[in-house]
Amino acid sequence: MNSRGFTLIELVMVLVILSILAAFALPRMATTDTTVGAQADRLARDLRHAQAMAMNQGRTLNFDIQAPASYRVTSSGTTVTDPATMGAFQITLDNGVTVAGTDTDFDSLGRPASAGTLLAAPRIFTLSGTSRTATVTLSAVTGFVSVSP
C-alpha cells in the first residue's frame, strides 16, 4: 500500500510545536515594548527633520518638548507647518509613552543651540513606557542624532 498525506499524530505534533513557538513570540510583540523604541526612532527622525527645515528655511526653529507626552516645532512661539504633511508640526506620543528633555533651537545652519548659543554638551531626550525606556541623543555642534534602546 502506497498512501499519501499526514497522519493525525504528525498533525498534532506540528500544532504543538507551533503553539510552543507562539508562546515565546507573542510576549515579545507587546505594544509597550515596541512602541517605546518606535517612538524613539520617530523622535530622532523629527529632530533631523526640524534641523533640515531650519537649514532649508534659513531661520531658527525651536524643538519644543511639551511634557509629558508631546513635542512640537515652533518659530517665534508659533507651531510651524511641516512641509512634508502640510499640517502643524506637533506630535503626541501613543500608548502612555512619555518624553523628558530640554527644548532645543536649530539655527539657520542646522546647529543645535540654546538661547542663541551653540550647545556645549549633548541633549538627551528620554522616552519611557510601562516596561521600557529609550534615549535619543542630540550631539552638540554637529546635531547628529542617535537612539539607544
Tab-separated table of C-alpha atoms in Angstrom:
chain	number	residue	atom	x	y	z
A	1	MET	CA	0.000	0.000	0.000
A	2	ASN	CA	1.278	3.375	-1.006
A	3	SER	CA	-0.549	6.089	0.912
A	4	ARG	CA	-0.010	9.814	0.791
A	5	GLY	CA	-0.804	12.509	3.347
A	6	PHE	CA	-0.239	13.153	7.010
A	7	THR	CA	-1.222	11.076	9.957
A	8	LEU	CA	-3.196	12.506	12.839
A	9	ILE	CA	-0.155	12.194	15.111
A	10	GLU	CA	2.000	14.227	12.702
A	11	LEU	CA	-0.609	16.997	12.530
A	12	VAL	CA	-0.938	17.130	16.317
A	13	MET	CA	2.860	17.330	16.725
A	14	VAL	CA	3.062	20.252	14.263
A	15	LEU	CA	0.314	22.088	16.186
A	16	VAL	CA	2.115	21.511	19.486
A	17	ILE	CA	5.377	22.882	18.072
A	18	LEU	CA	3.598	25.948	16.633
A	19	SER	CA	1.889	26.565	19.978
A	20	ILE	CA	5.202	26.460	21.830
A	21	LEU	CA	6.795	28.896	19.357
A	22	ALA	CA	3.812	31.245	19.616
A	23	ALA	CA	4.001	31.203	23.409
A	24	PHE	CA	7.551	32.564	23.227
A	25	ALA	CA	6.985	35.016	20.351
A	26	LEU	CA	3.796	36.787	21.485
A	27	PRO	CA	5.146	38.350	24.701
A	28	ARG	CA	7.976	39.898	22.693
A	29	MET	CA	5.446	41.627	20.462
A	30	ALA	CA	3.765	43.541	23.291
A	31	THR	CA	2.851	47.087	22.263
A	32	THR	CA	4.632	48.724	25.196
A	33	ASP	CA	7.970	47.198	24.237
A	34	THR	CA	7.864	48.034	20.544
A	35	THR	CA	6.078	51.344	20.990
A	36	VAL	CA	8.831	52.992	23.035
A	37	GLY	CA	11.501	52.035	20.500
A	38	ALA	CA	9.357	53.027	17.528
A	39	GLN	CA	8.507	56.376	19.076
A	40	ALA	CA	12.162	56.998	19.967
A	41	ASP	CA	13.004	56.404	16.296
A	42	ARG	CA	10.261	58.839	15.307
A	43	LEU	CA	11.583	61.462	17.729
A	44	ALA	CA	15.047	61.054	16.183
A	45	ARG	CA	13.616	61.453	12.667
A	46	ASP	CA	11.647	64.517	13.767
A	47	LEU	CA	14.773	66.112	15.264
A	48	ARG	CA	16.607	65.561	11.967
A	49	HIS	CA	13.616	66.897	10.041
A	50	ALA	CA	13.439	70.051	12.185
A	51	GLN	CA	17.161	70.535	11.657
A	52	ALA	CA	16.758	70.207	7.875
A	53	MET	CA	13.781	72.596	7.904
A	54	ALA	CA	15.822	75.227	9.782
A	55	MET	CA	18.600	74.993	7.194
A	56	ASN	CA	16.182	74.990	4.255
A	57	GLN	CA	14.152	77.937	5.534
A	58	GLY	CA	17.206	79.860	6.756
A	59	ARG	CA	15.736	80.615	10.171
A	60	THR	CA	15.949	79.421	13.758
A	61	LEU	CA	13.395	76.793	14.739
A	62	ASN	CA	12.668	75.596	18.256
A	63	PHE	CA	12.105	71.929	19.071
A	64	ASP	CA	9.691	72.365	21.983
A	65	ILE	CA	9.191	69.455	24.409
A	66	GLN	CA	5.716	69.635	25.916
A	67	ALA	CA	5.915	67.082	28.692
A	68	PRO	CA	4.688	64.589	29.438
A	69	ALA	CA	3.689	63.203	26.047
A	70	SER	CA	4.128	65.610	23.146
A	71	TYR	CA	6.515	67.861	21.275
A	72	ARG	CA	6.312	70.448	18.501
A	73	VAL	CA	8.459	72.639	16.282
A	74	THR	CA	7.918	76.381	16.626
A	75	SER	CA	9.167	79.658	15.252
A	76	SER	CA	8.669	82.711	17.478
A	77	GLY	CA	6.291	80.685	19.657
A	78	THR	CA	4.011	79.608	16.794
A	79	THR	CA	3.832	75.980	15.672
A	80	VAL	CA	5.267	75.710	12.161
A	81	THR	CA	3.692	73.868	9.256
A	82	ASP	CA	5.525	70.692	8.296
A	83	PRO	CA	6.092	70.861	4.524
A	84	ALA	CA	6.053	67.061	4.339
A	85	THR	CA	2.498	66.748	5.697
A	86	MET	CA	1.198	70.315	5.243
A	87	GLY	CA	-0.061	70.110	8.826
A	88	ALA	CA	1.094	71.533	12.124
A	89	PHE	CA	4.409	70.038	13.254
A	90	GLN	CA	3.051	68.791	16.570
A	91	ILE	CA	3.362	65.175	17.734
A	92	THR	CA	1.556	63.416	20.570
A	93	LEU	CA	3.076	60.146	21.760
A	94	ASP	CA	0.933	56.996	21.901
A	95	ASN	CA	0.215	54.223	24.419
A	96	GLY	CA	1.232	56.089	27.558
A	97	VAL	CA	4.774	56.826	26.373
A	98	THR	CA	6.224	59.973	27.936
A	99	VAL	CA	9.126	62.187	26.884
A	100	ALA	CA	11.516	64.209	29.016
A	101	GLY	CA	14.127	66.600	27.701
A	102	THR	CA	15.077	70.214	27.171
A	103	ASP	CA	13.825	72.495	24.413
A	104	THR	CA	16.426	72.943	21.695
A	105	ASP	CA	16.861	75.519	18.939
A	106	PHE	CA	18.261	74.783	15.491
A	107	ASP	CA	19.910	77.822	13.915
A	108	SER	CA	19.831	78.586	10.190
A	109	LEU	CA	22.873	76.322	9.707
A	110	GLY	CA	21.151	73.412	11.471
A	111	ARG	CA	23.337	73.608	14.558
A	112	PRO	CA	21.705	72.854	17.922
A	113	ALA	CA	21.625	75.873	20.193
A	114	SER	CA	20.028	77.258	23.311
A	115	ALA	CA	19.138	80.944	23.599
A	116	GLY	CA	21.364	81.784	20.627
A	117	THR	CA	24.417	79.939	21.968
A	118	LEU	CA	25.651	76.701	20.409
A	119	LEU	CA	25.335	73.703	22.685
A	120	ALA	CA	28.466	72.688	24.564
A	121	ALA	CA	27.075	69.308	25.650
A	122	PRO	CA	24.700	66.836	24.022
A	123	ARG	CA	20.976	66.997	24.675
A	124	ILE	CA	19.354	63.798	25.876
A	125	PHE	CA	15.672	63.024	25.433
A	126	THR	CA	14.277	60.103	27.418
A	127	LEU	CA	11.162	58.219	26.344
A	128	SER	CA	9.521	55.970	28.922
A	129	GLY	CA	6.796	53.358	28.665
A	130	THR	CA	5.396	50.882	31.152
A	131	SER	CA	8.282	48.441	30.886
A	132	ARG	CA	10.955	50.094	28.798
A	133	THR	CA	12.895	53.308	28.227
A	134	ALA	CA	14.863	54.641	25.278
A	135	THR	CA	17.124	57.654	24.914
A	136	VAL	CA	17.630	59.920	21.938
A	137	THR	CA	20.879	61.884	21.990
A	138	LEU	CA	21.430	65.078	20.010
A	139	SER	CA	25.143	65.806	19.699
A	140	ALA	CA	26.427	69.288	20.379
A	141	VAL	CA	27.710	71.328	17.416
A	142	THR	CA	27.072	68.676	14.716
A	143	GLY	CA	23.467	67.867	15.613
A	144	PHE	CA	23.988	64.173	14.972
A	145	VAL	CA	21.066	62.184	16.391
A	146	SER	CA	21.368	58.673	17.837
A	147	VAL	CA	18.936	56.317	19.532
A	148	SER	CA	19.799	53.767	22.203
A	149	PRO	CA	17.355	51.126	23.321
